[in-house]
Short mmCIF file of C-alpha atoms in Angstrom, two decimals:
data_model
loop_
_atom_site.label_atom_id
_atom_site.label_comp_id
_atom_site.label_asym_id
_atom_site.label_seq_id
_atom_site.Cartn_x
_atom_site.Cartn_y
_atom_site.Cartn_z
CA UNK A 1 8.13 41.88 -61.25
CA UNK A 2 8.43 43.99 -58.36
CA UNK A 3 5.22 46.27 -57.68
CA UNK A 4 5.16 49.15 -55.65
CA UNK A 5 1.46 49.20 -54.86
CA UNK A 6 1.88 45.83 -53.15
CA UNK A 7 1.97 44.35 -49.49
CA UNK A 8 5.95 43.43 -50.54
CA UNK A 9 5.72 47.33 -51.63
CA UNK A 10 4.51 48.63 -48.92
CA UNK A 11 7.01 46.77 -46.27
CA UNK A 12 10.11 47.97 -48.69
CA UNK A 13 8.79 51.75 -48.86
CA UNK A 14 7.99 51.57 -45.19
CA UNK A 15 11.52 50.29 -44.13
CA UNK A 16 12.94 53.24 -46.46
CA UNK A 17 11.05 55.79 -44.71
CA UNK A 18 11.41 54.82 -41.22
CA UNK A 19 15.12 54.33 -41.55
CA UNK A 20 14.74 58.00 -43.31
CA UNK A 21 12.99 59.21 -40.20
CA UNK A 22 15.80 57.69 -38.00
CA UNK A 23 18.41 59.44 -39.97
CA UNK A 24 16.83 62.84 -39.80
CA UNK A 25 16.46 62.04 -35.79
CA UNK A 26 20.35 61.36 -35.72
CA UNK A 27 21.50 63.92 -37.64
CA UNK A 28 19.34 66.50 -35.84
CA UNK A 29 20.28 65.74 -32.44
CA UNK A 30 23.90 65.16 -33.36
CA UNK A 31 24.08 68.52 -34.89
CA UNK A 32 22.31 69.90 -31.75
CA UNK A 33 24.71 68.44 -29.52
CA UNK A 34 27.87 70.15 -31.93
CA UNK A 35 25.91 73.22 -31.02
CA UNK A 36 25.57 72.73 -27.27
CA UNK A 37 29.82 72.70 -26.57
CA UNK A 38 29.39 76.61 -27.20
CA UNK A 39 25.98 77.35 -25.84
CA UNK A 40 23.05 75.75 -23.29
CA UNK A 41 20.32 76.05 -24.87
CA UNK A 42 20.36 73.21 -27.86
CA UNK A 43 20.59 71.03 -25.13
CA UNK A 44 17.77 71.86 -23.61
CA UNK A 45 15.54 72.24 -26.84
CA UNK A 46 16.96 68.38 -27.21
CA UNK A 47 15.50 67.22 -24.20
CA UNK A 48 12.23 69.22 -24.29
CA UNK A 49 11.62 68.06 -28.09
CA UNK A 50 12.98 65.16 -28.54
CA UNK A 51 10.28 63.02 -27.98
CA UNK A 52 7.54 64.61 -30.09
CA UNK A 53 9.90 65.66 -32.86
CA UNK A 54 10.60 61.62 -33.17
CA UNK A 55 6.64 60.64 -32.95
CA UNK A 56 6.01 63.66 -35.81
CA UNK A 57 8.45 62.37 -38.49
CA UNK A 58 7.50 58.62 -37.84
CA UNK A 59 4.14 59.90 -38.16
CA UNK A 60 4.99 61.71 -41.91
CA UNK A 61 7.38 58.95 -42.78
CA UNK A 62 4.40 56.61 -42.83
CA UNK A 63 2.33 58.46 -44.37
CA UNK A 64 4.62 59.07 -47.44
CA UNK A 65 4.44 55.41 -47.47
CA UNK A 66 1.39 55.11 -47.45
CA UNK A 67 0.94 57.66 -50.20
CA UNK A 68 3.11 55.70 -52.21
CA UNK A 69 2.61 52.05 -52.00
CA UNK A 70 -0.54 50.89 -49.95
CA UNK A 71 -2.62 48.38 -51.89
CA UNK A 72 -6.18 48.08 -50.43
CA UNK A 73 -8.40 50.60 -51.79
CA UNK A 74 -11.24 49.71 -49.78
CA UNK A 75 -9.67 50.84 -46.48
CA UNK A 76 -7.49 53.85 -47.71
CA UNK A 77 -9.71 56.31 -46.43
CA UNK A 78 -9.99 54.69 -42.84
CA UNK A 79 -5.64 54.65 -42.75
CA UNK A 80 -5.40 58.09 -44.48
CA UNK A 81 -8.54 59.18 -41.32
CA UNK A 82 -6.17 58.02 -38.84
CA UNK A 83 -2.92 59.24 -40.12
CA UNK A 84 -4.08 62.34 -40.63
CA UNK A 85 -5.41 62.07 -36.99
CA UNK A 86 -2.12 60.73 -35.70
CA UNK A 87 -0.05 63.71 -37.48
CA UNK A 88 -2.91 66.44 -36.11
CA UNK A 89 -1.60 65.26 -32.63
CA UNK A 90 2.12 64.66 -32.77
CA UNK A 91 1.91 68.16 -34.51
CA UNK A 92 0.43 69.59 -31.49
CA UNK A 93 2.70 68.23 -28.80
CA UNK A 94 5.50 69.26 -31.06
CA UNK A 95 4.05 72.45 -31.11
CA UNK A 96 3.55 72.80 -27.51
CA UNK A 97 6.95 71.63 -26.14
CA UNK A 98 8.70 74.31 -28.40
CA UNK A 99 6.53 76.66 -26.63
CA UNK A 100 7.57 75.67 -23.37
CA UNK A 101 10.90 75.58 -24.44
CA UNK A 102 11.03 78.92 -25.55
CA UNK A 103 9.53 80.54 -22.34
CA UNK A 104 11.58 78.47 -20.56
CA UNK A 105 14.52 79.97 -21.95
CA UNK A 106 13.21 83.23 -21.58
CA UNK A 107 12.49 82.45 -17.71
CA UNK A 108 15.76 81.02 -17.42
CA UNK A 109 17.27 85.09 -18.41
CA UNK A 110 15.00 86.24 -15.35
CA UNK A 111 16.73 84.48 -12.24
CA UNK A 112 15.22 85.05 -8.61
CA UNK A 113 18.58 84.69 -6.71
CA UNK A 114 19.07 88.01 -6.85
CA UNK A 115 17.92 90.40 -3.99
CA UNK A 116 16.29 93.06 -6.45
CA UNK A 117 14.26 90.37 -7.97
CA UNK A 118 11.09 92.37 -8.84
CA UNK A 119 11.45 92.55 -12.69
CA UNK A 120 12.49 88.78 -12.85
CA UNK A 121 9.55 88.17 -10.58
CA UNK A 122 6.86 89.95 -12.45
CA UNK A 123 8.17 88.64 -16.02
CA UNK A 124 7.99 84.95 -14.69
CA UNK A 125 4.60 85.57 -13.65
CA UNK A 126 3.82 87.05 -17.02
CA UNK A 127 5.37 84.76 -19.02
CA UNK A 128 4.29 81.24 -16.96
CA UNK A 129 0.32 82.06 -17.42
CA UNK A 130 1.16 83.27 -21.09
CA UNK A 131 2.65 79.75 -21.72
CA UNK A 132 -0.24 77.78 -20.01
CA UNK A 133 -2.66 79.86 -22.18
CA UNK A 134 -0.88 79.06 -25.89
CA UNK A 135 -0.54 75.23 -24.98
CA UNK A 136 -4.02 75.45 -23.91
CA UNK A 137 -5.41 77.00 -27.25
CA UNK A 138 -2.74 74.52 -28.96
CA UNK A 139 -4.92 71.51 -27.21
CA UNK A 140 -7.99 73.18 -27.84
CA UNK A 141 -7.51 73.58 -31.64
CA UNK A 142 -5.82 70.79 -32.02
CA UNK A 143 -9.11 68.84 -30.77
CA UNK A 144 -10.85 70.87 -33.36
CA UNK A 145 -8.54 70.05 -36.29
CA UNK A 146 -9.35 66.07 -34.81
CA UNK A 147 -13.40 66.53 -34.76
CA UNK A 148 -13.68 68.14 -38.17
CA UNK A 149 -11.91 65.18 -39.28
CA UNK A 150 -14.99 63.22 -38.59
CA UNK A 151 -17.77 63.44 -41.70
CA UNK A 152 -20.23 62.83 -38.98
CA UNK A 153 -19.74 66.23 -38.09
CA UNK A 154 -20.42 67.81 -41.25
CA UNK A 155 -23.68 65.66 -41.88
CA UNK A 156 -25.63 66.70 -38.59
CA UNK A 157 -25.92 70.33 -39.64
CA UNK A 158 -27.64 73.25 -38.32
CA UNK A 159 -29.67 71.33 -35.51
CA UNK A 160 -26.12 69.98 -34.27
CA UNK A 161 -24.57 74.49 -34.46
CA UNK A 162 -27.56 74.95 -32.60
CA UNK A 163 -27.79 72.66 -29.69
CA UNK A 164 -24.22 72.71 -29.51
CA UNK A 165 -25.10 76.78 -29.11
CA UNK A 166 -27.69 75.95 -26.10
CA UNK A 167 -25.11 73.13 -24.65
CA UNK A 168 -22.71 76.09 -24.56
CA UNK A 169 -24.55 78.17 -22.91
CA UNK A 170 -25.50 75.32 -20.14
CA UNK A 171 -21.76 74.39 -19.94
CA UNK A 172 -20.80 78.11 -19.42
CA UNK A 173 -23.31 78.70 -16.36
CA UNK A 174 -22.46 75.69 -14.86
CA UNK A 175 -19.05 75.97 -14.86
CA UNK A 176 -18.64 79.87 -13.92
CA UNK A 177 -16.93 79.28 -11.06
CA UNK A 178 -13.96 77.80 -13.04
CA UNK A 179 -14.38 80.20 -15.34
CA UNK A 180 -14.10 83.07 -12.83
CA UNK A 181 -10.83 81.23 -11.46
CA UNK A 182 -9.43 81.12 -14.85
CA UNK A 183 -10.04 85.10 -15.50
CA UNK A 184 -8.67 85.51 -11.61
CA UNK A 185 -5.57 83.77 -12.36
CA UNK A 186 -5.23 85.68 -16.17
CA UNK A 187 -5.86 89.06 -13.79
CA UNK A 188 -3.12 88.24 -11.31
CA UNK A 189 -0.77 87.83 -13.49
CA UNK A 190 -1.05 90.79 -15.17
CA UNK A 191 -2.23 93.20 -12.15
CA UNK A 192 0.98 92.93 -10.50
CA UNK A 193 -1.15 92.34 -7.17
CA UNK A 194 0.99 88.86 -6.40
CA UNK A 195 4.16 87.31 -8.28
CA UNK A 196 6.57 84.25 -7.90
CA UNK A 197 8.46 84.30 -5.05
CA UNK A 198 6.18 87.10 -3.62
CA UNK A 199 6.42 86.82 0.47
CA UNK A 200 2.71 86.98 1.43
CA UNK A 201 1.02 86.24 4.61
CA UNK A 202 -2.72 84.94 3.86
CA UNK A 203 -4.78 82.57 6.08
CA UNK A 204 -2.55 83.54 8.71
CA UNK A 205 0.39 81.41 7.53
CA UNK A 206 3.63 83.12 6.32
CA UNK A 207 4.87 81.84 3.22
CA UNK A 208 6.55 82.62 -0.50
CA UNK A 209 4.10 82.29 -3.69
CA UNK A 210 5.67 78.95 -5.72
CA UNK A 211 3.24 78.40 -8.07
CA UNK A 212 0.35 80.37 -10.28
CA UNK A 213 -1.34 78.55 -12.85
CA UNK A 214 -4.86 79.64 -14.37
CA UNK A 215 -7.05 78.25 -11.65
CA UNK A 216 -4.65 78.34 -8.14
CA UNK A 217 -1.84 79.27 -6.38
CA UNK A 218 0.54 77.79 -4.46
CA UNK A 219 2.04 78.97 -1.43
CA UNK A 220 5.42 77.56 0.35
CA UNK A 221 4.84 78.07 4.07
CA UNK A 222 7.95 78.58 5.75
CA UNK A 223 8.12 75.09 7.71
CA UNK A 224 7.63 73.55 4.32
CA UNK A 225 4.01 73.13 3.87
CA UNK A 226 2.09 74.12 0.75
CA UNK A 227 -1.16 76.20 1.23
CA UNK A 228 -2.93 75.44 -2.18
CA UNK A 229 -5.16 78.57 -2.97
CA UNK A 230 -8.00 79.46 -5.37
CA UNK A 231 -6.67 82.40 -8.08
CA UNK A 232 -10.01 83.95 -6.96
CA UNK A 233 -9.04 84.41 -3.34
CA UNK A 234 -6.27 86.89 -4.33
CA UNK A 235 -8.52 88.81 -5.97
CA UNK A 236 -11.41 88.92 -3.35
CA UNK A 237 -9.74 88.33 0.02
CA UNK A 238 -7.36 91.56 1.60
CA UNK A 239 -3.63 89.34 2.01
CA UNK A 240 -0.36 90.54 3.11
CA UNK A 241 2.64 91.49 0.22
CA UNK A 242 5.55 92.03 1.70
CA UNK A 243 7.66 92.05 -1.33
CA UNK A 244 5.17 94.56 -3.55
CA UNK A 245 7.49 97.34 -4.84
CA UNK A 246 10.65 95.94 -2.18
CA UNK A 247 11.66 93.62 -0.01
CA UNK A 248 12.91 96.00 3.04
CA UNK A 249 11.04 95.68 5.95
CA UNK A 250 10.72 96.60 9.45
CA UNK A 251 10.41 94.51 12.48
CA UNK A 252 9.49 95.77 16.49
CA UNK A 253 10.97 94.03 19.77
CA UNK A 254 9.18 95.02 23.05
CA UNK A 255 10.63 94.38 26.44
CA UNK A 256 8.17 94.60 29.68
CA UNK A 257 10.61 96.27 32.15
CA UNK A 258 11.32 97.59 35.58
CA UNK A 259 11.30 101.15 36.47
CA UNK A 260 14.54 101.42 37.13
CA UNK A 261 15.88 100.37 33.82
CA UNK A 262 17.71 103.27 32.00
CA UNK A 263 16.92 104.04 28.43
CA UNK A 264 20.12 105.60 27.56
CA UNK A 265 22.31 102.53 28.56
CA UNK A 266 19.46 100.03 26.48
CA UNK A 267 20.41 102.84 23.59
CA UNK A 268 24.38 102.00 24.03
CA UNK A 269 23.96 98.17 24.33
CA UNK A 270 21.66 98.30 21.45
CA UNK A 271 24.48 100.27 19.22
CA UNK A 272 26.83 97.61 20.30
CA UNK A 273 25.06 94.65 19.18
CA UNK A 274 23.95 95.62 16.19
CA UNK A 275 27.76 96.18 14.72
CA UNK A 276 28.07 92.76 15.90
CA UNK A 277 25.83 91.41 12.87
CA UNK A 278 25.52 91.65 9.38
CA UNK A 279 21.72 90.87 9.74
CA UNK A 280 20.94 94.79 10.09
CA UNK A 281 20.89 96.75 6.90
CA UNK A 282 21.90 100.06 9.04
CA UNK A 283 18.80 101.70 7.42
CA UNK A 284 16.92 102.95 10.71
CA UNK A 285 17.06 101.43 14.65
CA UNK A 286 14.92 103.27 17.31
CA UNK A 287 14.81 102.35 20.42
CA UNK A 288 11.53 103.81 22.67
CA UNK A 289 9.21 103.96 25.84
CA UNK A 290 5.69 103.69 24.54
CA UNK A 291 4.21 103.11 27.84
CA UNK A 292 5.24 103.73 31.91
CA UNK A 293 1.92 102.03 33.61
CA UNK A 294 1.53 100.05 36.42
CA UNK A 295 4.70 98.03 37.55
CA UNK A 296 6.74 98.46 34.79
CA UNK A 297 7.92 100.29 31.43
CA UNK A 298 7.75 99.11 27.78
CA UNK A 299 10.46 99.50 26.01
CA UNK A 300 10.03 99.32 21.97
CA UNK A 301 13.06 98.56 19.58
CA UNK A 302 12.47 99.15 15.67
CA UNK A 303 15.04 97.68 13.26
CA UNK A 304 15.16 97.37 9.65
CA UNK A 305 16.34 94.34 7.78
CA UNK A 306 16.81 94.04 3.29
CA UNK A 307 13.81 91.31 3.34
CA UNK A 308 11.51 88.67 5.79
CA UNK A 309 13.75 86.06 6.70
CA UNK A 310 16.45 88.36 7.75
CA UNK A 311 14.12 90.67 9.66
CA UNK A 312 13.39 87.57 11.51
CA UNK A 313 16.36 86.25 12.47
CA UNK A 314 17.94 90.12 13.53
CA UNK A 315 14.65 90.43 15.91
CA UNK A 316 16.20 86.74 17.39
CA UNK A 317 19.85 87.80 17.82
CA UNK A 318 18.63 91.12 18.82
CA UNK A 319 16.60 89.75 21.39
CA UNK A 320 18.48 86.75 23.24
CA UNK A 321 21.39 89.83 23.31
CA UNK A 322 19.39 91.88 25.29
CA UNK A 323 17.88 88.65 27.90
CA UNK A 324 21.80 87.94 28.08
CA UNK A 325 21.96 91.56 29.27
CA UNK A 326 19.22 91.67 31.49
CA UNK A 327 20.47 89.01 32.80
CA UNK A 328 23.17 91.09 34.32
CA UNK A 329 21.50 93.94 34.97
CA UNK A 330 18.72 92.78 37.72
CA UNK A 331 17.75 95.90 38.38
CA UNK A 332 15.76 95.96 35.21
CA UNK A 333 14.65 93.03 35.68
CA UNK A 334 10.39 93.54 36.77
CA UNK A 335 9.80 93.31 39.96
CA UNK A 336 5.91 93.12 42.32
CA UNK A 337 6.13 95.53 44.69
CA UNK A 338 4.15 94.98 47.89
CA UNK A 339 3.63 96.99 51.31
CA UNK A 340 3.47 95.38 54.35
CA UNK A 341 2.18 97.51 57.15
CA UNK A 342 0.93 96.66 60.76
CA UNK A 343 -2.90 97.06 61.13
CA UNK A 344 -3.75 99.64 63.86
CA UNK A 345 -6.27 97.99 67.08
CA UNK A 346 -9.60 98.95 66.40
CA UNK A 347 -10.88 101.93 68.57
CA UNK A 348 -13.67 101.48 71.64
CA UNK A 349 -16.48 103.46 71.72
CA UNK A 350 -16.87 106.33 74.25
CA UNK A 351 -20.49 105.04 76.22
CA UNK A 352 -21.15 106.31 79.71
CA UNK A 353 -22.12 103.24 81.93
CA UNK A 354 -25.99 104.51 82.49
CA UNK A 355 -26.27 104.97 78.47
CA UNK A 356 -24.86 101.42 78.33
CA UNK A 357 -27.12 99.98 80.87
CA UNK A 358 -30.43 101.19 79.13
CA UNK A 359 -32.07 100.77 76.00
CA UNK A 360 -33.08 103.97 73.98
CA UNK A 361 -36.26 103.35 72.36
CA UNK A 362 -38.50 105.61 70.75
CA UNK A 363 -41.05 107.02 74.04
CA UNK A 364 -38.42 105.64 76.40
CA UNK A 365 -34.94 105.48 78.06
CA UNK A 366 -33.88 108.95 76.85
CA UNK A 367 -35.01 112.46 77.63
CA UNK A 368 -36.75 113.07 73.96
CA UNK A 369 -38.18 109.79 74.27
CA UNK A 370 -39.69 110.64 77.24
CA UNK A 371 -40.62 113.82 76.00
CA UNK A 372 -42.57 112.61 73.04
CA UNK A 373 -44.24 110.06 75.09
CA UNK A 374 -45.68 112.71 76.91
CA UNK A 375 -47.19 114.96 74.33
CA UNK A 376 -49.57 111.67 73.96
CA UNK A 377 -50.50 110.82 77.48
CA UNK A 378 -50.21 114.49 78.78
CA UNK A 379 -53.36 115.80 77.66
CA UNK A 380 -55.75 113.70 78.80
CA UNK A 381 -57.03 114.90 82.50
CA UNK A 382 -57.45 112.90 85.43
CA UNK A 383 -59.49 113.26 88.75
CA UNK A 384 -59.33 111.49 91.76
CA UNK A 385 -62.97 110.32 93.35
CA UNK A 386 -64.18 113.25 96.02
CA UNK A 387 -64.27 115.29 93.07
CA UNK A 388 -66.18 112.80 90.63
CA UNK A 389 -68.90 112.51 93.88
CA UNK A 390 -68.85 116.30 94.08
CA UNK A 391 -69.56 116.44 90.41
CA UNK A 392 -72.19 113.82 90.06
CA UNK A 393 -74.10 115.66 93.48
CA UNK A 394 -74.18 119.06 91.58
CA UNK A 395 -75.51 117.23 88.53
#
C-alpha cells in the first residue's frame, strides 16, 4: 500500500511539486512576455527576476514536500532549519531585485540626453543611493532573520546582548571612517552639492561624475580615465561644478599682439566667424584690450557656449580662425624692436702740458700745495753763523 510518509512518498510528492514550481515559472514568464508586445517593462522585470523568482518557488515547492511526506523524524528539525534558511535567502534576493527593478524603471523616466538634464540628474542621484540603502537593510535583516534561526542564539543570553553591546561599540570606533563615508555619500545625494553626469573639475582633472554609491564616487575624465574618489572628499575638499543650477558657460581666448593691430577689424573678423558655427549659443561675445605693456597688446575674447565640451571646442575653432588671420595680417603679428645707433668717440681731456708733466701732491707741484707746505716750515727762524758768534760773545 502506497504511503505518503515514505522515501517512495517523498520522491512522488517531490516530483509533483517541482514540476508545480516549473509550471508556475512557465506560465509566469509566458504571461509576462504576452504583456511585453504592448509595453517594456515586463520584459525587463523578466530578466531582473527571473532568477530568484525560480530559486524562491523551488525553495517553497520543497518545503511543501517536505511538510507532507518526509519520513525521518529524527532529522526533521535539521531539514525544516535549513529550508527555512534557504527560503529566508531566496526571499531576500527576490526582494532585492524587485527593488532594483523598480528604481530602475523609475531611472529609466529620468533620461540624461537631454540638455536641461538637472531634474533627471538630481532624481538619479536620489533614487540610486535610495536603492543601495533598501537592498542593504534587505541583506542586513535578512542575516538577522538567518541568525535568530540558530537556538544557539537564544541560549547565550544577556552576557551574549551585552558583549555584543561593547563589540558594537569597538566595531563602530574602528570603523568611523567608513562610517563617515557612508553618511558623506547619504549627504551628497541629498545636498544637491554633486549629481550624475555633473561636469566637475577636482584634483585638477576635468571630468563628468559616473558613479555615486555610499562610500565613493566615480569620475569619467575626459580622455577616458576614471578618478575613483572618497564620498568624503566632496564634502570636505572646495571642487569645481560646472553644471550646478546650468550648464552655460563662458570661456576667454587671449592673443599677445603687436601694436599695430586694430581692435575694430579683430571686432569684424570675430562677428564673421562666429556665424560660421553653430558652436556659439549667441548669448554674449566681447572682444577686449586688458593690457598695452611692453612690446605688445593683449587682446581678450569672451564667448559663451550651452555647456563644457562645446565651450571647448568654439575656443578651438575660434582660435585657429584668428592664427589663419594673423597669418595674413603681419602687421599684427609681435614684433622685438631694437635701436641701433653709432657710439660717439670718447672725449680727451683738456690738460695743459706743464699740469701733465708734474705730479700734484698734497705740499707739492701746485700753488696750494706749496702754500700749505709752507705754513709748516715757514715759522721756524734761521740764522746764518756771524750772527750765532755775535750772540754767543754777548752771552
Amino acid at each position: 500500500m502506497f504511503e505518503l510518509k515514505s522515501w517512495l512518498g517523498l520522491t512522488v510528492v517531490m516530483s509533483i511539486a517541482l514540476i508545480a514550481a516549473v509550471v508556475v515559472a512557465i506560465v509566469v514568464a509566458a504571461a509576462l512576455k504576452r504583456i511585453s508586445r504592448k509595453k517594456r517593462w515586463p520584459a525587463t522585470l523578466s530578466a531582473t527576476v527571473r532568477a530568484p523568482f525560480r530559486v524562491l518557488i523551488v525553495v517553497i515547492a520543497l518545503w511543501v514536500a517536505f511538510l507532507l511526506s518526509w519520513p525521518a523524524p529524527d532529522s526533521s528539525e535539521t531539514v525544516a532549519h535549513g529550508l527555512v534558511i534557504a527560503t529566508i535567502a531566496a526571499a531576500a534576493w527576490f526582494i532585492g531585485a524587485a527593488i532594483s527593478f523598480g528604481f530602475g524603471v523609475a531611472m529609466a523616466r529620468l533620461p540624461l540626453g537631454s540638455k536641461d538634464n538637472l531634474v533627471a540628474r538630481r532624481r538619479q542621484t536620489q533614487l540610486t543611493l535610495i536603492r543601495r540603502l533598501l537592498v542593504a537593510v534587505v541583506v542586513v535583516f535578512a542575516a538577522g532573520a538567518i541568525l535568530v534561526t540558530f537556538p544557539a542564539l537564544a541560549t547565550i543570553g544577556t552576557s551574549l546582548l551585552a558583549s555584543a553591546g561593547v563589540a558594537g561599540i569597538v566595531a563602530g570606533l574602528a570603523a568611523q571612517s567608513t562610517l563617515a563615508s557612508v553618511f558623506a555619500g547619504v549627504q551628497i545625494a541629498f545636498s544637491d552639492a554633486v549629481r550624475v553626469d555633473d561636469v566637475v573639475v577636482v584634483e585638477g582633472e576635468w571630468g563628468r561624475i559616473q558613479e555615486i554609491t555610499l562610500t565613493y564616487v566615480v569620475v569619467h575624465i575626459w580622455d577616458d580615465r576614471r578618478l575613483v574618489l572618497p564620498s568624503t572628499y566632496f564634502t570636505t575638499t572646495p571642487f569645481e561644478n560646472w553644471t550646478r543650477r546650468s550648464s552655460e558657460l563662458l570661456g576667454s581666448i587671449e592673443f599677445d599682439l603687436d601694436w599695430r593691430v586694430r581692435p575694430s577689424e579683430m571686432r569684424q573678423q570675430l562677428d564673421v566667424i562666429l556665424e560660421r558655427t553653430e558652436l556659439w549659443d549667441r548669448r554674449a561675445k566681447v572682444l577686449q584690450v586688458t593690457e598695452a605693456v611692453n612690446n605688445t597688446v593683449r587682446v581678450r575674447i569672451l564667448l559663451t557656449a550651452v555647456d563644457a565640451p562645446t565651450l571647448f571646442d568654439l575656443r578651438c575653432f575660434v582660435r585657429e580662425e584668428f592664427v589663419e588671420w594673423l597669418h595674413d595680417k603681419k602687421s599684427a603679428l609681435p614684433i622685438s624692436r631694437v635701436q641701433l645707433v653709432a657710439e660717439p668717440a670718447p672725449e680727451e681731456p683738456s690738460v695743459s702740458p706743464e699740469a701733465s708733466d708734474q705730479h700734484a701732491g698734497l705740499f707739492t707741484g701746485s700753488a696750494e700745495g706749496e702754500e700749505r707746505a709752507e705754513q709748516f716750515t715757514g715759522s721756524i727762524a734761521t740764522i746764518d753763523a756771524d750772527e750765532a758768534e755775535r750772540w754767543a760773545s754777548e752771552r
